[in-house]
Short mmCIF file of C-alpha atoms in Angstrom, two decimals:
data_model
loop_
_atom_site.label_atom_id
_atom_site.label_comp_id
_atom_site.label_asym_id
_atom_site.label_seq_id
_atom_site.Cartn_x
_atom_site.Cartn_y
_atom_site.Cartn_z
CA UNK A 28 -59.02 -5.23 15.00
CA UNK A 29 -62.43 -6.65 14.16
CA UNK A 30 -62.11 -9.95 16.10
CA UNK A 31 -62.07 -7.93 19.33
CA UNK A 32 -65.52 -6.54 18.55
CA UNK A 33 -67.16 -9.56 20.13
CA UNK A 34 -65.02 -9.65 23.24
CA UNK A 35 -63.68 -6.20 24.12
CA UNK A 36 -64.83 -2.57 23.85
CA UNK A 37 -64.42 -1.10 20.38
CA UNK A 38 -63.90 2.59 19.69
CA UNK A 39 -66.67 3.79 17.38
CA UNK A 40 -66.47 7.55 17.94
CA UNK A 41 -70.21 7.53 18.59
CA UNK A 42 -71.04 6.32 15.07
CA UNK A 43 -72.83 3.14 16.14
CA UNK A 44 -74.93 5.07 18.66
CA UNK A 45 -75.89 7.47 15.89
CA UNK A 46 -76.77 4.48 13.72
CA UNK A 47 -79.02 3.15 16.47
CA UNK A 48 -80.74 6.52 16.80
CA UNK A 49 -81.45 6.59 13.07
CA UNK A 50 -82.88 3.08 13.28
CA UNK A 51 -85.42 4.00 15.96
CA UNK A 52 -86.17 7.57 14.87
CA UNK A 53 -89.55 8.19 13.19
CA UNK A 54 -89.56 8.87 9.47
CA UNK A 55 -89.16 12.53 8.60
CA UNK A 56 -90.53 14.45 5.64
CA UNK A 57 -87.61 16.83 5.91
CA UNK A 58 -84.95 14.26 5.15
CA UNK A 59 -82.06 16.02 3.47
CA UNK A 60 -80.85 12.81 1.84
CA UNK A 61 -80.86 13.63 -1.85
CA UNK A 62 -81.28 9.96 -2.70
CA UNK A 63 -84.83 10.22 -1.34
CA UNK A 64 -85.92 13.58 -2.71
CA UNK A 65 -86.20 12.86 -6.43
CA UNK A 66 -89.80 11.91 -7.03
CA UNK A 67 -90.65 9.42 -9.75
CA UNK A 68 -87.02 8.63 -10.45
CA UNK A 69 -85.93 5.32 -11.92
CA UNK A 70 -84.43 2.93 -9.39
CA UNK A 71 -81.14 2.87 -11.29
CA UNK A 72 -81.06 6.66 -11.34
CA UNK A 73 -81.47 6.58 -7.58
CA UNK A 74 -78.44 4.33 -7.28
CA UNK A 75 -76.41 6.75 -9.39
CA UNK A 76 -77.52 9.68 -7.24
CA UNK A 77 -76.36 7.70 -4.21
CA UNK A 78 -73.02 7.03 -5.88
CA UNK A 79 -72.52 10.75 -6.54
CA UNK A 80 -73.29 11.50 -2.91
CA UNK A 81 -70.78 8.86 -1.86
CA UNK A 82 -68.11 10.52 -4.01
CA UNK A 83 -69.06 13.97 -2.70
CA UNK A 84 -69.53 13.26 1.02
CA UNK A 85 -68.19 9.83 2.00
CA UNK A 86 -65.00 9.52 -0.02
CA UNK A 87 -62.81 11.37 2.44
CA UNK A 88 -59.04 11.61 2.16
CA UNK A 89 -58.76 8.84 4.75
CA UNK A 90 -61.10 6.51 2.85
CA UNK A 91 -59.50 7.36 -0.48
CA UNK A 92 -56.09 6.48 0.96
CA UNK A 93 -57.53 3.28 2.47
CA UNK A 94 -58.95 2.16 -0.88
CA UNK A 95 -55.67 2.83 -2.67
CA UNK A 96 -53.84 0.74 -0.07
CA UNK A 97 -56.34 -2.09 -0.48
CA UNK A 98 -55.92 -1.91 -4.23
CA UNK A 99 -52.17 -2.35 -3.88
CA UNK A 100 -52.09 -4.91 -1.06
CA UNK A 101 -55.31 -6.88 -1.59
CA UNK A 102 -57.26 -8.39 1.33
CA UNK A 103 -54.27 -9.38 3.43
CA UNK A 104 -55.54 -7.38 6.39
CA UNK A 105 -58.99 -9.01 6.45
CA UNK A 106 -59.38 -10.91 9.73
CA UNK A 107 -63.12 -11.68 9.89
CA UNK A 108 -65.54 -13.77 7.88
CA UNK A 109 -69.15 -12.77 8.56
CA UNK A 110 -72.00 -14.96 7.34
CA UNK A 111 -75.20 -12.92 7.39
CA UNK A 112 -78.63 -12.83 5.79
CA UNK A 113 -79.41 -11.16 2.46
CA UNK A 114 -81.99 -8.97 4.22
CA UNK A 115 -81.57 -5.38 3.02
CA UNK A 116 -82.39 -3.87 6.42
CA UNK A 117 -79.05 -4.59 8.07
CA UNK A 118 -75.42 -4.70 6.99
CA UNK A 119 -72.51 -6.21 8.97
CA UNK A 120 -70.16 -3.38 7.99
CA UNK A 121 -72.60 -0.87 9.50
CA UNK A 122 -73.30 -2.93 12.61
CA UNK A 123 -69.59 -3.32 13.39
CA UNK A 124 -68.55 0.11 12.10
CA UNK A 125 -65.99 -1.60 9.87
CA UNK A 126 -63.83 -0.13 7.15
CA UNK A 127 -63.45 -1.62 3.66
CA UNK A 128 -61.12 -4.61 3.78
CA UNK A 129 -61.91 -5.58 7.39
CA UNK A 130 -64.84 -8.00 6.95
CA UNK A 131 -65.19 -10.67 4.27
CA UNK A 132 -68.98 -10.95 4.01
CA UNK A 133 -71.06 -13.87 2.78
CA UNK A 134 -74.80 -13.29 2.55
CA UNK A 135 -77.50 -15.84 1.88
CA UNK A 136 -81.16 -16.36 2.75
CA UNK A 137 -81.42 -16.80 6.55
CA UNK A 138 -77.63 -16.71 7.17
CA UNK A 139 -77.39 -20.50 6.89
CA UNK A 140 -74.16 -22.49 6.94
CA UNK A 141 -74.66 -26.07 5.71
CA UNK A 142 -72.73 -28.99 7.17
CA UNK A 143 -69.57 -30.12 5.42
CA UNK A 144 -70.07 -32.75 2.71
CA UNK A 145 -67.16 -34.57 1.06
CA UNK A 146 -66.65 -33.76 -2.60
CA UNK A 147 -67.39 -37.32 -3.76
CA UNK A 148 -70.62 -37.39 -1.72
CA UNK A 149 -72.07 -34.17 -3.12
CA UNK A 150 -75.43 -34.18 -4.90
CA UNK A 151 -77.55 -31.40 -6.32
CA UNK A 152 -79.19 -31.10 -2.90
CA UNK A 153 -75.96 -30.89 -0.89
CA UNK A 154 -73.60 -28.99 -3.20
CA UNK A 155 -74.10 -25.53 -1.74
CA UNK A 156 -71.20 -24.12 -3.71
CA UNK A 157 -71.56 -20.39 -3.03
CA UNK A 158 -71.52 -20.28 0.77
CA UNK A 159 -69.11 -23.19 1.20
CA UNK A 160 -66.68 -21.85 -1.40
CA UNK A 161 -66.61 -18.46 0.34
CA UNK A 162 -65.93 -20.11 3.71
CA UNK A 163 -63.10 -22.17 2.20
CA UNK A 164 -61.55 -19.10 0.56
CA UNK A 165 -61.78 -17.00 3.71
CA UNK A 166 -60.26 -19.66 5.96
CA UNK A 167 -57.64 -21.12 3.62
CA UNK A 168 -56.57 -18.09 1.57
CA UNK A 169 -57.36 -15.03 3.67
CA UNK A 170 -56.48 -16.82 6.92
CA UNK A 171 -59.27 -15.04 8.81
CA UNK A 172 -59.05 -15.20 12.58
CA UNK A 173 -62.78 -15.17 13.34
CA UNK A 174 -66.00 -16.44 11.77
CA UNK A 175 -69.15 -14.63 12.85
CA UNK A 176 -72.64 -15.93 12.05
CA UNK A 177 -74.87 -12.86 12.30
CA UNK A 178 -78.59 -13.58 12.40
CA UNK A 179 -81.33 -10.97 12.71
CA UNK A 180 -84.88 -10.38 13.91
CA UNK A 181 -87.89 -10.73 11.60
CA UNK A 182 -86.01 -13.07 9.28
CA UNK A 183 -88.13 -13.88 6.23
CA UNK A 184 -86.14 -17.04 5.51
CA UNK A 185 -86.80 -18.41 8.99
CA UNK A 186 -90.47 -17.45 8.71
CA UNK A 187 -90.70 -19.37 5.43
CA UNK A 188 -88.96 -22.41 6.91
CA UNK A 189 -91.55 -22.39 9.70
CA UNK A 190 -94.35 -22.28 7.15
CA UNK A 191 -92.82 -25.25 5.33
CA UNK A 192 -91.99 -27.56 8.22
CA UNK A 193 -94.03 -26.62 11.29
CA UNK A 194 -97.06 -28.65 10.15
CA UNK A 195 -97.22 -32.47 9.98
CA UNK A 196 -96.32 -33.82 6.53
CA UNK A 197 -99.84 -35.23 6.03
CA UNK A 198 -101.54 -31.93 6.78
CA UNK A 199 -99.12 -30.05 4.57
CA UNK A 200 -99.78 -32.42 1.68
CA UNK A 201 -103.55 -32.03 2.00
CA UNK A 202 -103.22 -28.25 2.14
CA UNK A 203 -101.02 -28.21 -0.97
CA UNK A 204 -103.54 -30.29 -2.93
CA UNK A 205 -106.41 -28.03 -1.91
CA UNK A 206 -104.63 -24.71 -2.44
CA UNK A 207 -102.94 -24.42 -5.83
CA UNK A 208 -100.53 -21.48 -6.07
CA UNK A 209 -101.14 -19.73 -9.40
CA UNK A 210 -97.78 -17.94 -9.08
CA UNK A 211 -95.78 -21.18 -8.75
CA UNK A 212 -93.36 -21.38 -11.69
CA UNK A 213 -91.71 -24.59 -10.51
CA UNK A 214 -88.41 -23.04 -9.48
CA UNK A 215 -88.62 -23.68 -5.70
CA UNK A 216 -85.06 -22.50 -4.98
CA UNK A 217 -86.15 -20.83 -1.74
CA UNK A 218 -87.97 -23.97 -0.56
CA UNK A 219 -84.91 -26.12 -1.27
CA UNK A 220 -82.55 -23.74 0.55
CA UNK A 221 -84.87 -23.36 3.54
CA UNK A 222 -84.91 -27.15 3.74
CA UNK A 223 -81.55 -26.77 5.50
CA UNK A 224 -83.50 -25.43 8.50
CA UNK A 225 -85.90 -28.37 8.71
CA UNK A 226 -84.35 -30.05 11.75
CA UNK A 227 -84.05 -26.72 13.57
CA UNK A 228 -87.73 -26.05 12.90
CA UNK A 229 -88.67 -29.43 14.34
CA UNK A 230 -86.65 -28.78 17.51
CA UNK A 231 -88.20 -25.36 18.02
CA UNK A 232 -91.76 -26.56 17.35
CA UNK A 233 -91.36 -29.36 19.88
CA UNK A 234 -90.31 -26.95 22.64
CA UNK A 235 -92.11 -23.63 22.10
CA UNK A 236 -95.59 -22.25 21.56
CA UNK A 237 -96.47 -20.88 18.14
CA UNK A 238 -96.03 -17.21 19.03
CA UNK A 239 -92.48 -17.86 20.30
CA UNK A 240 -91.23 -20.01 17.46
CA UNK A 241 -89.92 -17.42 15.03
CA UNK A 242 -87.56 -15.72 17.47
CA UNK A 243 -86.45 -19.08 18.85
CA UNK A 244 -85.81 -20.38 15.32
CA UNK A 245 -83.79 -17.27 14.46
CA UNK A 246 -81.59 -18.00 17.49
CA UNK A 247 -81.46 -21.76 16.91
CA UNK A 248 -80.47 -21.21 13.29
CA UNK A 249 -77.43 -19.20 14.40
CA UNK A 250 -76.50 -21.87 16.95
CA UNK A 251 -76.77 -24.62 14.33
CA UNK A 252 -74.77 -22.68 11.74
CA UNK A 253 -72.02 -22.09 14.29
CA UNK A 254 -71.87 -25.86 14.87
CA UNK A 255 -72.09 -26.65 11.16
CA UNK A 256 -69.12 -24.51 10.18
CA UNK A 257 -67.01 -26.50 12.66
CA UNK A 258 -67.65 -29.64 10.59
CA UNK A 259 -65.40 -28.29 7.81
CA UNK A 260 -61.98 -29.95 8.28
CA UNK A 261 -60.00 -26.78 7.50
CA UNK A 262 -62.07 -24.85 10.06
CA UNK A 263 -61.75 -27.55 12.68
CA UNK A 264 -57.98 -27.76 12.22
CA UNK A 265 -57.40 -24.04 12.68
CA UNK A 266 -59.67 -23.96 15.73
CA UNK A 267 -57.60 -26.76 17.26
CA UNK A 268 -54.42 -24.76 16.63
CA UNK A 269 -55.90 -21.70 18.34
CA UNK A 270 -55.84 -19.73 15.10
CA UNK A 271 -59.58 -19.33 14.56
CA UNK A 272 -62.62 -18.40 16.64
CA UNK A 273 -66.28 -18.96 15.75
CA UNK A 274 -68.99 -16.77 17.25
CA UNK A 275 -72.73 -16.24 16.84
CA UNK A 276 -74.50 -12.89 16.91
CA UNK A 277 -78.04 -11.56 16.56
CA UNK A 278 -79.11 -8.09 15.34
CA UNK A 279 -82.44 -6.48 16.24
CA UNK A 280 -83.58 -4.31 13.34
CA UNK A 281 -86.04 -2.10 15.25
CA UNK A 282 -83.54 -0.93 17.86
CA UNK A 283 -80.16 -1.51 16.22
CA UNK A 284 -79.18 -3.70 19.19
CA UNK A 285 -76.68 -6.56 19.08
CA UNK A 286 -76.66 -9.78 21.09
CA UNK A 287 -73.75 -12.23 21.17
CA UNK A 288 -74.15 -15.95 21.84
CA UNK A 289 -72.38 -17.19 24.95
CA UNK A 290 -70.06 -20.04 23.98
CA UNK A 291 -70.96 -22.21 26.95
CA UNK A 292 -74.66 -21.58 27.57
CA UNK A 293 -75.59 -20.76 23.93
CA UNK A 294 -77.75 -17.94 25.30
CA UNK A 295 -77.81 -14.62 23.44
CA UNK A 296 -76.69 -11.76 25.69
CA UNK A 297 -77.17 -8.11 24.83
CA UNK A 298 -74.08 -5.93 24.26
CA UNK A 299 -74.70 -2.79 26.26
CA UNK A 300 -74.84 0.51 24.43
CA UNK A 301 -71.81 1.75 26.36
CA UNK A 302 -69.88 -1.23 24.90
CA UNK A 303 -69.42 -2.89 28.29
CA UNK A 304 -69.26 -6.61 27.56
CA UNK A 305 -70.52 -7.67 30.99
CA UNK A 306 -73.59 -9.75 31.59
CA UNK A 307 -76.58 -8.02 33.13
CA UNK A 308 -77.07 -8.58 36.83
CA UNK A 309 -80.05 -10.61 37.98
CA UNK A 310 -81.65 -7.38 39.22
CA UNK A 311 -81.31 -5.79 35.80
CA UNK A 312 -82.78 -8.86 34.13
CA UNK A 313 -85.75 -8.82 36.51
CA UNK A 314 -86.31 -5.14 35.82
CA UNK A 315 -86.05 -5.65 32.07
CA UNK A 316 -88.85 -8.22 32.18
CA UNK A 317 -91.16 -5.64 33.71
CA UNK A 318 -90.06 -2.73 31.53
CA UNK A 319 -87.75 -3.94 28.74
CA UNK A 320 -85.27 -1.52 27.28
CA UNK A 321 -85.58 -0.78 23.59
CA UNK A 322 -83.41 -3.30 21.78
CA UNK A 323 -82.99 -5.62 24.76
CA UNK A 324 -83.40 -9.37 24.67
CA UNK A 325 -87.02 -8.94 25.75
CA UNK A 326 -87.70 -6.34 23.05
CA UNK A 327 -89.15 -8.63 20.40
CA UNK A 328 -89.56 -6.90 17.05
CA UNK A 329 -92.87 -8.67 16.55
CA UNK A 330 -94.29 -6.54 19.38
CA UNK A 331 -93.31 -3.20 17.89
CA UNK A 332 -93.16 -3.79 14.14
CA UNK A 333 -95.55 -5.48 11.71
CA UNK A 334 -95.36 -9.29 11.82
CA UNK A 335 -92.42 -10.70 9.85
CA UNK A 336 -93.09 -11.73 6.28
CA UNK A 337 -91.51 -14.73 4.62
CA UNK A 338 -89.39 -14.24 1.51
CA UNK A 339 -92.09 -16.00 -0.50
CA UNK A 340 -94.78 -13.65 0.85
CA UNK A 341 -92.74 -10.67 -0.34
CA UNK A 342 -92.27 -12.27 -3.76
CA UNK A 343 -96.02 -12.87 -4.18
CA UNK A 344 -96.77 -9.31 -3.08
CA UNK A 345 -94.40 -7.92 -5.70
CA UNK A 346 -96.01 -10.05 -8.39
CA UNK A 347 -99.50 -8.81 -7.45
CA UNK A 348 -98.32 -5.19 -7.61
CA UNK A 349 -96.86 -5.74 -11.08
CA UNK A 350 -100.15 -7.24 -12.29
CA UNK A 351 -101.98 -4.10 -11.11
#
């Protein structure tokens, strides 16, 4: 049962460990993945090659039977709602080694959950229909037993929110007047969405130095989203009845490591690779500061990977490549 993933050992048959090894292994030129061996192929063709491999290698008798059962019975067995980021480098079903039908997944930029707003009070700025509608459906119709907000390291949405709100309003206005963005088409959807992180950015900037802010914002954003989802009346009611749990998690892309937010302290604690959900001893924590384990709380992706890019940076880069 997926809700137990965040509280008790979960049998993975070694698959998550293998996933972690693939995440940290260096790139190989001898990759036998036929989705990567066709040079110059169209991106759609590559998807179709992947589909054929799925049919050939992944669609086992067990999975085929599972899909047929899901087709007949629907999502009645789904017990978890996971709100995660759109980032293509991680996937909740992989992280939790879940089967189809086990996790109802909602993905948006920066895994944000807005606060509840009454229907009559909604405006264009507060009517976040997609995420809120999915939460309502999962809680009211699917009767999920757990909501998990799963953030991740090197989040482009959080990086963009920092770029928008970490400077004083006056300085930002002067900079905008002096630096006209030739690629600005007036859409600003990302800016508007990342505006939901404004207060979290202010809190982080008031407490941490510049080089610590991104990781702290990634954590704070999960904390705030966990609190925000509890403002929905139908969530709050089921929590009060003991029918629903809300948890926060954080995935480190470089190492494939998972941290879970402690409900009382709000601190993110690493889940050990052997699936022991026990907090590290003080001695282990002291040792990890001197020589951090790969994927541990002290293993910041910024120290081992290129600096995180904001979603807007990636968009501008793509536009420049197209122009070339």
